[in-house]
PDB file of C-alpha atoms and ligand atoms in Angstrom:
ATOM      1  CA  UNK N  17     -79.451  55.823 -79.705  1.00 51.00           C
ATOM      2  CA  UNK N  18     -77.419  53.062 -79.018  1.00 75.00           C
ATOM      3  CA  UNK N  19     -74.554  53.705 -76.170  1.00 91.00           C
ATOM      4  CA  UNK N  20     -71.388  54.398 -77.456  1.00 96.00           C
ATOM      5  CA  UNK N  21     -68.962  52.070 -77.590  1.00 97.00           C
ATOM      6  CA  UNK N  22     -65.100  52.145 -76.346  1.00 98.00           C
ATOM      7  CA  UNK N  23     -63.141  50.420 -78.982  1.00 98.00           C
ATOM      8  CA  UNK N  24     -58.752  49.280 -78.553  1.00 98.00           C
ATOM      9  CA  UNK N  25     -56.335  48.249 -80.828  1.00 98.00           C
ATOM     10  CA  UNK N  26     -53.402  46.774 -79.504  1.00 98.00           C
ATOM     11  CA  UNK N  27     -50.905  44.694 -80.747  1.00 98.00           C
ATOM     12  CA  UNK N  28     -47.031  44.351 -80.969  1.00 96.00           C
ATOM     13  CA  UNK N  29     -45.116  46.468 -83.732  1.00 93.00           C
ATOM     14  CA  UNK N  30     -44.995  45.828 -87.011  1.00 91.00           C
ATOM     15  CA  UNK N  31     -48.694  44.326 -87.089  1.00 94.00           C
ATOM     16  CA  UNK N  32     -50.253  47.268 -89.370  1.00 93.00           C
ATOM     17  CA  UNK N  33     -51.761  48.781 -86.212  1.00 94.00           C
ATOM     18  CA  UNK N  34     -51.909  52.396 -88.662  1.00 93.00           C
ATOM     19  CA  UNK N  35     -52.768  50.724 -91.832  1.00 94.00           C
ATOM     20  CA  UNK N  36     -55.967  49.126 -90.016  1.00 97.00           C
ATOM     21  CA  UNK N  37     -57.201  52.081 -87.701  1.00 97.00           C
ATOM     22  CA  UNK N  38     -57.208  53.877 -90.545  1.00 97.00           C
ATOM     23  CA  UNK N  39     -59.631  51.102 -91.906  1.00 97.00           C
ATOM     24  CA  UNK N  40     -61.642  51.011 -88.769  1.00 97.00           C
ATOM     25  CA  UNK N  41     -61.891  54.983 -89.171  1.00 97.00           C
ATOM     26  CA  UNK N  42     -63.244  54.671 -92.707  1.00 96.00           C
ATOM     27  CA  UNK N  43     -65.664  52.100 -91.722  1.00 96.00           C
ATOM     28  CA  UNK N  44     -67.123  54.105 -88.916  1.00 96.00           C
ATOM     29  CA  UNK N  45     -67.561  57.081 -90.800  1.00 96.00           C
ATOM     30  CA  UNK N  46     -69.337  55.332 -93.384  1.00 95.00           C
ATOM     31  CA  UNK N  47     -71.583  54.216 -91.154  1.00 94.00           C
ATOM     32  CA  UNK N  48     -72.016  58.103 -89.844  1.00 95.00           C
ATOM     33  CA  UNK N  49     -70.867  57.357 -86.200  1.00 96.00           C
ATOM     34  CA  UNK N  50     -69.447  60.171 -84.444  1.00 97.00           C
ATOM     35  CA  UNK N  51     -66.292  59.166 -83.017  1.00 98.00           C
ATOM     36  CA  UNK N  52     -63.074  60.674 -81.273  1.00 98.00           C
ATOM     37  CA  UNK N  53     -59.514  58.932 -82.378  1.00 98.00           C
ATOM     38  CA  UNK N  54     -56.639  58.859 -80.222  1.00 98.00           C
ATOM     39  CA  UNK N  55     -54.159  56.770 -78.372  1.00 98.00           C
ATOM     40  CA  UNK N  56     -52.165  56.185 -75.536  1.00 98.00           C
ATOM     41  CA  UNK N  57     -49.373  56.486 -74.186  1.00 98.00           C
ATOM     42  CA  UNK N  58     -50.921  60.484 -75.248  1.00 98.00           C
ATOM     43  CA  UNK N  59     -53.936  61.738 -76.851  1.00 98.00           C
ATOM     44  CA  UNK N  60     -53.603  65.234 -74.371  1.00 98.00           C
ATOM     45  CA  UNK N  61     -50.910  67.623 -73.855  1.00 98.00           C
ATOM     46  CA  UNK N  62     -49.432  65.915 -71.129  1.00 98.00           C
ATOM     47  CA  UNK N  63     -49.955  62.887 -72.428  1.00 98.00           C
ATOM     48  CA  UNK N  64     -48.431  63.451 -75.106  1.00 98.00           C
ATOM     49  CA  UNK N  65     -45.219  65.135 -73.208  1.00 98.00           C
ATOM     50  CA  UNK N  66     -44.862  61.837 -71.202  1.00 98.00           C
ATOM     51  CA  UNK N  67     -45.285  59.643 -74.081  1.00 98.00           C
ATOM     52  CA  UNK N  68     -42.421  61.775 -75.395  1.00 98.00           C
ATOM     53  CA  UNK N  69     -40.594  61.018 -72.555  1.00 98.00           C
ATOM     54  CA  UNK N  70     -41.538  57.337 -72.214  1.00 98.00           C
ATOM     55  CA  UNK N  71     -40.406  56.612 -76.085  1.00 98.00           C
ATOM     56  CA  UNK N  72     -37.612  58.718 -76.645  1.00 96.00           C
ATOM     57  CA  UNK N  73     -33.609  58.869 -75.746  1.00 94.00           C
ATOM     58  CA  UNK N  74     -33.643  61.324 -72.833  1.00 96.00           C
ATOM     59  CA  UNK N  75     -34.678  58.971 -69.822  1.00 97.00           C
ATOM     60  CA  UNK N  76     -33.509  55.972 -72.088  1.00 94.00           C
ATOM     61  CA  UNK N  77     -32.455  54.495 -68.295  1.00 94.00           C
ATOM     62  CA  UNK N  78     -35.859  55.041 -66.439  1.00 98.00           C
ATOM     63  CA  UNK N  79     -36.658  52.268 -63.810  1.00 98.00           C
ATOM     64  CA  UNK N  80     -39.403  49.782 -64.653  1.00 98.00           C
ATOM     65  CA  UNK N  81     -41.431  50.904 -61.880  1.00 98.00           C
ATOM     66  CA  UNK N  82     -41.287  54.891 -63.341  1.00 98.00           C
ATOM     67  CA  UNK N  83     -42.454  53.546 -66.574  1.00 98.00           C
ATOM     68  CA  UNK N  84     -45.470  51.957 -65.073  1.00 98.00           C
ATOM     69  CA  UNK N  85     -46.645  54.479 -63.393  1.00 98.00           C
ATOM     70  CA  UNK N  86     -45.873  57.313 -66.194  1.00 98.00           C
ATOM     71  CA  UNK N  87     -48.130  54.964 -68.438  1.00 98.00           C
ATOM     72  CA  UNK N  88     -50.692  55.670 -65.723  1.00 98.00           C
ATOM     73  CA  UNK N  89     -50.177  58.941 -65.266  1.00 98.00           C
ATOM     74  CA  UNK N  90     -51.131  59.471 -69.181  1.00 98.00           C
ATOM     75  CA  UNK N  91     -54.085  57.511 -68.817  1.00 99.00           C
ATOM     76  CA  UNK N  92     -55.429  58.802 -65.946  1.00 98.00           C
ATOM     77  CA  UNK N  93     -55.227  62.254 -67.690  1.00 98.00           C
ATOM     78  CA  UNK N  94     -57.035  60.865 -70.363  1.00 98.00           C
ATOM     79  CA  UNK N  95     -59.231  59.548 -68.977  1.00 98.00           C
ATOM     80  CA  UNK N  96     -60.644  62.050 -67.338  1.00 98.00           C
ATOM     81  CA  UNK N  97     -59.759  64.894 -70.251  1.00 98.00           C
ATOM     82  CA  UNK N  98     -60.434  62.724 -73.761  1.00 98.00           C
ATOM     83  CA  UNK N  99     -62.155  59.231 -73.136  1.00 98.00           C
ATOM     84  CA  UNK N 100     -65.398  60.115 -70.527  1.00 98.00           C
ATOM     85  CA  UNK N 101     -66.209  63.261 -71.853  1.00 98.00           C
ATOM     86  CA  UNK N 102     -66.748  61.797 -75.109  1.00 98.00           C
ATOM     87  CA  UNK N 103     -68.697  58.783 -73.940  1.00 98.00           C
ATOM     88  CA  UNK N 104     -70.889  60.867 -71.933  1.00 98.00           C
ATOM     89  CA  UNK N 105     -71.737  63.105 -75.105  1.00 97.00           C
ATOM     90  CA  UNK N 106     -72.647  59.758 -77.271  1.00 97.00           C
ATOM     91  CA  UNK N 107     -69.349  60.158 -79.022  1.00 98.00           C
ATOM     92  CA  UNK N 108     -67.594  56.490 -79.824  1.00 98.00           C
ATOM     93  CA  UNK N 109     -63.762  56.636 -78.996  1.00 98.00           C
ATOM     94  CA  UNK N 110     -61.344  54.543 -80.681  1.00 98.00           C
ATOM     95  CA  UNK N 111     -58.294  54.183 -79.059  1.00 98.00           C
ATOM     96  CA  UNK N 112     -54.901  53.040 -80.393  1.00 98.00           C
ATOM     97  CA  UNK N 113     -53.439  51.038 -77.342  1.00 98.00           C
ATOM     98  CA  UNK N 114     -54.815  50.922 -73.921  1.00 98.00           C
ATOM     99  CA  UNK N 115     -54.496  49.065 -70.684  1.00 98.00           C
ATOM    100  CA  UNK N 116     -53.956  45.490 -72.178  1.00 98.00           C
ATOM    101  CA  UNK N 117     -50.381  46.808 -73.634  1.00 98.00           C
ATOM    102  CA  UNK N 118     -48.985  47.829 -70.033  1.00 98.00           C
ATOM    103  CA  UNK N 119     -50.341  44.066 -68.661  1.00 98.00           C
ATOM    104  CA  UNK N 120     -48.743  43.077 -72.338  1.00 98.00           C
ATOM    105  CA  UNK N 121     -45.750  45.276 -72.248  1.00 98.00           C
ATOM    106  CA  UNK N 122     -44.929  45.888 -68.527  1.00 98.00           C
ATOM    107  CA  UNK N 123     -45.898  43.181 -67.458  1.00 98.00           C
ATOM    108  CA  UNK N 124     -45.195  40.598 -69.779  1.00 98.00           C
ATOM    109  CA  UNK N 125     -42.158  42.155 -71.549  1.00 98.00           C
ATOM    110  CA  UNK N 126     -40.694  44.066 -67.798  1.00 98.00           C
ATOM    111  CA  UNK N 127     -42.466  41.256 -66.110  1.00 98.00           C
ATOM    112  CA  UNK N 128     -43.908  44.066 -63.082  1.00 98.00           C
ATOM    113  CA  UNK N 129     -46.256  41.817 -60.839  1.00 98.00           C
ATOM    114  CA  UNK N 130     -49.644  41.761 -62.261  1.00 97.00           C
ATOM    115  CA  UNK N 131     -50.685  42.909 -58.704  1.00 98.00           C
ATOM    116  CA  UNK N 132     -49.319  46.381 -58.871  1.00 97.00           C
ATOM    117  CA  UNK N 133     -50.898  46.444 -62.380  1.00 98.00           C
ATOM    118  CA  UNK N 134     -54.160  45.468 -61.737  1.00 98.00           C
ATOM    119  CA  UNK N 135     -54.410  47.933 -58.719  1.00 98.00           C
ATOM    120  CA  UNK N 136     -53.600  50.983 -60.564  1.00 98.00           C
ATOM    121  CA  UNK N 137     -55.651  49.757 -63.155  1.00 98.00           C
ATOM    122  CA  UNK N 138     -58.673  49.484 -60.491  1.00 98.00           C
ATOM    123  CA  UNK N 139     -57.660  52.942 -59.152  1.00 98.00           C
ATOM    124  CA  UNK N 140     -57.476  55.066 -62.266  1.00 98.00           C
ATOM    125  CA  UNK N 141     -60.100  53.081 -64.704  1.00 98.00           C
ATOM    126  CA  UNK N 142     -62.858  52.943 -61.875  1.00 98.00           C
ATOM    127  CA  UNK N 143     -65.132  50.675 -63.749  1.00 96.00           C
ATOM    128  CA  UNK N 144     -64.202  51.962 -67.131  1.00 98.00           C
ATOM    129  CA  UNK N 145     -63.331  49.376 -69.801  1.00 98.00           C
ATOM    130  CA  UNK N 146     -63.563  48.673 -73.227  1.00 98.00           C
ATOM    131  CA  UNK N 147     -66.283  47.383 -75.157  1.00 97.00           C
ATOM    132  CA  UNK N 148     -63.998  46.105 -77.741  1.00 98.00           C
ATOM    133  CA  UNK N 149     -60.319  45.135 -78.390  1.00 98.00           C
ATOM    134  CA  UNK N 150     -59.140  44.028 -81.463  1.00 98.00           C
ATOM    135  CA  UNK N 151     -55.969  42.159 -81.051  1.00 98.00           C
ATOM    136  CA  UNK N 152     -53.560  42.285 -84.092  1.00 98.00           C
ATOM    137  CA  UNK N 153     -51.870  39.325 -83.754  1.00 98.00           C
ATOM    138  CA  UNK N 154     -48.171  37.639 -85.741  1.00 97.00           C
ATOM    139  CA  UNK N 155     -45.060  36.015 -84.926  1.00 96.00           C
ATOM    140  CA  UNK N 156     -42.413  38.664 -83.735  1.00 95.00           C
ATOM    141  CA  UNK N 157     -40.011  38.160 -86.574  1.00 94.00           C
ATOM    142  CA  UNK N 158     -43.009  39.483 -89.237  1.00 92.00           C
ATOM    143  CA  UNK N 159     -43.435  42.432 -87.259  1.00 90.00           C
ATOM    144  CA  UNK N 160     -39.833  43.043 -86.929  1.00 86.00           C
ATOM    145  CA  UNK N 161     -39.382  42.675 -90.701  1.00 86.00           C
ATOM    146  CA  UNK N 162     -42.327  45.380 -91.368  1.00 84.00           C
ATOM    147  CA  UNK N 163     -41.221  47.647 -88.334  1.00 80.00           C
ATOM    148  CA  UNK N 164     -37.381  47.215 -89.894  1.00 75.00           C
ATOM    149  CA  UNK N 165     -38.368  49.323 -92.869  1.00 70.00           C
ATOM    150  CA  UNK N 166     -39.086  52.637 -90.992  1.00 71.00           C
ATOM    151  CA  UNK N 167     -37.125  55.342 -89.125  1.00 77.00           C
ATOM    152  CA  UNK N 168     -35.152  54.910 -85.585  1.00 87.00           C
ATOM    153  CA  UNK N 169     -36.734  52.416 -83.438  1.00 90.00           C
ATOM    154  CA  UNK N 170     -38.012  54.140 -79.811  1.00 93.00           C
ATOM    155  CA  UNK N 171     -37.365  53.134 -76.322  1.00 95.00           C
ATOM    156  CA  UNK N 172     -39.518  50.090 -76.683  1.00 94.00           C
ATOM    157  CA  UNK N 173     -38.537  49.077 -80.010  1.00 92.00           C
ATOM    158  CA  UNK N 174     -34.915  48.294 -79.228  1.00 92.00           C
ATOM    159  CA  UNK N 175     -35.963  45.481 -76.956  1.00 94.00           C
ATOM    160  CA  UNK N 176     -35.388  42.287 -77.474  1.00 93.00           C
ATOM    161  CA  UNK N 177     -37.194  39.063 -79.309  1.00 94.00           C
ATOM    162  CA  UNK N 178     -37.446  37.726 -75.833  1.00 96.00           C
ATOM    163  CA  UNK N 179     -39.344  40.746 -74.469  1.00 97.00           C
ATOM    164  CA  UNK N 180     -41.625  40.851 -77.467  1.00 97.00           C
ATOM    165  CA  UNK N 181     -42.131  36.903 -77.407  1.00 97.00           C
ATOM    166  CA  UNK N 182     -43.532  37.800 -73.678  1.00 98.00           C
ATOM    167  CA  UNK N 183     -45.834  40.877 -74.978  1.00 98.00           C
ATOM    168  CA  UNK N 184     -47.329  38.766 -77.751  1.00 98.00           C
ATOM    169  CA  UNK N 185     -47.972  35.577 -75.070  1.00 98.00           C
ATOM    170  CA  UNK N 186     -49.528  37.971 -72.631  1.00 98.00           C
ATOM    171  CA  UNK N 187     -51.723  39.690 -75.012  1.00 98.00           C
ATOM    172  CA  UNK N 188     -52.854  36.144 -76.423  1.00 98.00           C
ATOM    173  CA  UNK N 189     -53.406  35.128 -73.226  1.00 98.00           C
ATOM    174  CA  UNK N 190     -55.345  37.974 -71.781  1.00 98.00           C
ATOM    175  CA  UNK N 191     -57.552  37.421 -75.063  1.00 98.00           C
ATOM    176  CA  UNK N 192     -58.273  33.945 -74.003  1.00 98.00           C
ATOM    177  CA  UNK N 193     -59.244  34.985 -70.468  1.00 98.00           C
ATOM    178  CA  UNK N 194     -61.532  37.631 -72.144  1.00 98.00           C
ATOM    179  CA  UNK N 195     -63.040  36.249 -75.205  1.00 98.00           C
ATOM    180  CA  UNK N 196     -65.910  38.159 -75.731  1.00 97.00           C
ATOM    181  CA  UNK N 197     -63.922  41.726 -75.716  1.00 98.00           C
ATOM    182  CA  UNK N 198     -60.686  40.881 -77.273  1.00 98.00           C
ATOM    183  CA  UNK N 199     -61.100  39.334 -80.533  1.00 98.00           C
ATOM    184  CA  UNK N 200     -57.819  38.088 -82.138  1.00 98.00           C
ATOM    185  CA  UNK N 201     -57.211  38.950 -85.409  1.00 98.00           C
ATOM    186  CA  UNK N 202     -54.030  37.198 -87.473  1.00 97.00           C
ATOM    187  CA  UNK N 203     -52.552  39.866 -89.194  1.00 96.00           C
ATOM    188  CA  UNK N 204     -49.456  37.490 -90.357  1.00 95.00           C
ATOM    189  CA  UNK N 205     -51.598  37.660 -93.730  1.00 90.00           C
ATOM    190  CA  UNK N 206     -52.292  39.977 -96.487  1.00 92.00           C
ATOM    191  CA  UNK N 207     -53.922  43.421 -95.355  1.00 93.00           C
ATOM    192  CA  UNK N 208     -57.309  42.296 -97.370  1.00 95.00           C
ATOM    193  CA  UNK N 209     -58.122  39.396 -95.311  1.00 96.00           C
ATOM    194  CA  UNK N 210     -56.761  41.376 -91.757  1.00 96.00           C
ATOM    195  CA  UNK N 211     -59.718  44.030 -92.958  1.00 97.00           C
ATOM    196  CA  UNK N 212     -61.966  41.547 -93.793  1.00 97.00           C
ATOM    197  CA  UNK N 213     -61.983  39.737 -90.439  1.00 97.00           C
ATOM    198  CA  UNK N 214     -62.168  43.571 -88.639  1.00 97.00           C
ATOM    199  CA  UNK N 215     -65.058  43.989 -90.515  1.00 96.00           C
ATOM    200  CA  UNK N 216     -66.704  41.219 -89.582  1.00 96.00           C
ATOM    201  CA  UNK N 217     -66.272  42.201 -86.324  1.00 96.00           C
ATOM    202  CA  UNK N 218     -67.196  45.813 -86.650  1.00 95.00           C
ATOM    203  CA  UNK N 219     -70.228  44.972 -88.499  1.00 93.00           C
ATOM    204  CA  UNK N 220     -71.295  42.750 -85.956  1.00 92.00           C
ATOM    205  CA  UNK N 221     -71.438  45.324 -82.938  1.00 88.00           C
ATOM    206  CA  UNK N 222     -73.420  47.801 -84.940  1.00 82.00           C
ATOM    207  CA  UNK N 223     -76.649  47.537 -85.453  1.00 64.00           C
TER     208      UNK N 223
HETATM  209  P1  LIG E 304     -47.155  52.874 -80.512  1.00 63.92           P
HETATM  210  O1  LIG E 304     -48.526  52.944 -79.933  1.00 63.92           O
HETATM  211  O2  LIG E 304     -46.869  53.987 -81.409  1.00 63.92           O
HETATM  212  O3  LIG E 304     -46.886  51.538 -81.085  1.00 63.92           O
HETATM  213  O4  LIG E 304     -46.051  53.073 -79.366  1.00 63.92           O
HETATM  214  C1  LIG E 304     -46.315  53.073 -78.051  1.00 63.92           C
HETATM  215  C2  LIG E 304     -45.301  52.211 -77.331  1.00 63.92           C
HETATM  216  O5  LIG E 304     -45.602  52.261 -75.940  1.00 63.92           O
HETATM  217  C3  LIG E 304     -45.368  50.746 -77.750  1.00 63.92           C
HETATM  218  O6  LIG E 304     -44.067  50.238 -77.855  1.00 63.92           O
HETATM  219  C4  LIG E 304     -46.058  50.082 -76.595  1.00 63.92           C
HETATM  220  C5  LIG E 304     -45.725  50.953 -75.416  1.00 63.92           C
HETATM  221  N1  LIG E 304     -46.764  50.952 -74.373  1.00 63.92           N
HETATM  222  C6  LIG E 304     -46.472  50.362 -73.163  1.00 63.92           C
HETATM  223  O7  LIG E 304     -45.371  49.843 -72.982  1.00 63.92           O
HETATM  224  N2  LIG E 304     -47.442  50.355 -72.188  1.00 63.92           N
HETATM  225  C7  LIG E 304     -48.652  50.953 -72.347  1.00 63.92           C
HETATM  226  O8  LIG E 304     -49.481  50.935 -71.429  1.00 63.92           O
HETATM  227  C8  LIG E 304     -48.937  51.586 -73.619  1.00 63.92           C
HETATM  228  C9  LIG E 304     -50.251  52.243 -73.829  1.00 63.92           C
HETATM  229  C10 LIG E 304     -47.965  51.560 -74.590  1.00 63.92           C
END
C-alpha cells in the first residue's frame, strides 16, 4: 500500500474552495481511496466550538494574538484527535485549510511576526506536514464578487481589500518558497478548467 497522503486546500474566499473539494472528493472515491474530510479552524468538537468563536459576532474584538493562538489551539486538537489517527490507519485526509492560511491570514492579513508563527507551528505540528496543497488562486475583487452572493460575511470576511491583498501575496509567496507541495491553481477561470488542472495534479500523485 502506498502511504497515505495529507492533502490542503487553501485559498482566499470566493475561490470555489466547496465547489472543488467536492471535486477532489469525487475523484478520490473513484479511485476507491479511503479518506477522512474535514477542515480547520474545526473538524472536532472543540474545534468546532472555537471556530465558532473565531468566525462569529461574540468576540468580534478579540486581540490578534488570541486569534493566533485559538487557531492553534484547534489544530493541535486535531491533530492529535482527527489528522494522525487517520494517517496511522492508511486513511488519506483531506483537509479544507491548514497551517498556510494562519502564515496567509495572520500573518499576512494581521501581519503577527512569522517568528511566533513558525514556533507554534514547530511545537504543535512536530514534523507533521502536508503532502499536498492545492492553492486556489484569483484577484480579490473575483472572490469578493462570488463570496458577495451568499449570506452574512464572518469575522474574517468583513476585512478589508488590503488585508486580503496581503493573504493572497503570502499564500503566493509561500507557494513559491515550496513548489513541490503547493501547487497553484488559477481559479479566476471557469470551474471546468480549475478541475481540470486539480486533476492533473491528483492524478499525478496516485499511482
Ligand atoms: P472557511 O474555511 O470556511 O473559508 O473559513 C475559515 C476562516 O478562517 C477563513 O476566513 C480563514 C480563517 N483562518 C485563519 O484566519 N487562520 C487559520 O489558520 C485558518 C485555518 C483559517
Amino acid at each position: 500500500m502506498t502511504k497515505p497522503l495529507f492533502i490542503t486546500l487553501e485559498g482566499t474566499e470566493g475561490v470555489g474552495k466547496t465547489s472543488n473539494m467536492e471535486f477532489i472528493k469525487s475523484m478520490l472515491n473513484d479511485k476507491g481511496i479511503d479518506f477522512v474530510e474535514t477542515r480547520e479552524p474545526g473538524g472536532t468538537p472543540l474545534g468546532e466550538t472555537l471556530r465558532a468563536m473565531l468566525l462569529g459576532e461574540d468576540f468580534k474584538g478579540m486581540s490578534d494574538d488570541s486569534e493566533l493562538m485559538l487557531m492553534f489551539a484547534a489544530r493541535a486538537e486535531h491533530i492529535e484527535q482527527v489528522i494522525k489517527p487517520a494517517l496511522e490507519k492508511g486513511q488519506w485526509v483531506l483537509c479544507d485549510r491548514f497551517t498556510d492560511a494562519t502564515y496567509a491570514y495572520q500573518g499576512g492579513g494581521r501581519q503577527l511576526n512569522i517568528k511566533r508563527i513558525e514556533g507554534l507551528e514547530n511545537w504543535v505540528l512536530g514534523d507533521l506536514r502536508p503532502d499536498l496543497t492545492l492553492l486556489l488562486d484569483a484577484p480579490i475583487s473575483v472572490g469578493r464578487e462570488r463570496a458577495g452572493k451568499r449570506s452574512t460575511p464572518d469575522r474574517f470576511e468583513q476585512e478589508r481589500d488590503g488585508f486580503f491583498n496581503r493573504v493572497r501575496d503570502t499564500y503566493l509567496s509561500r507557494a513559491k518558497a515550496e513548489p513541490n507541495r503547493i501547487k497553484v491553481i488559477d481559479a479566476s477561470g471557469d470551474l471546468n478548467s480549475v478541475q481540470q488542472h486539480i486533476s492533473s495534479i491528483i492524478n499525478k500523485i496516485i499511482f
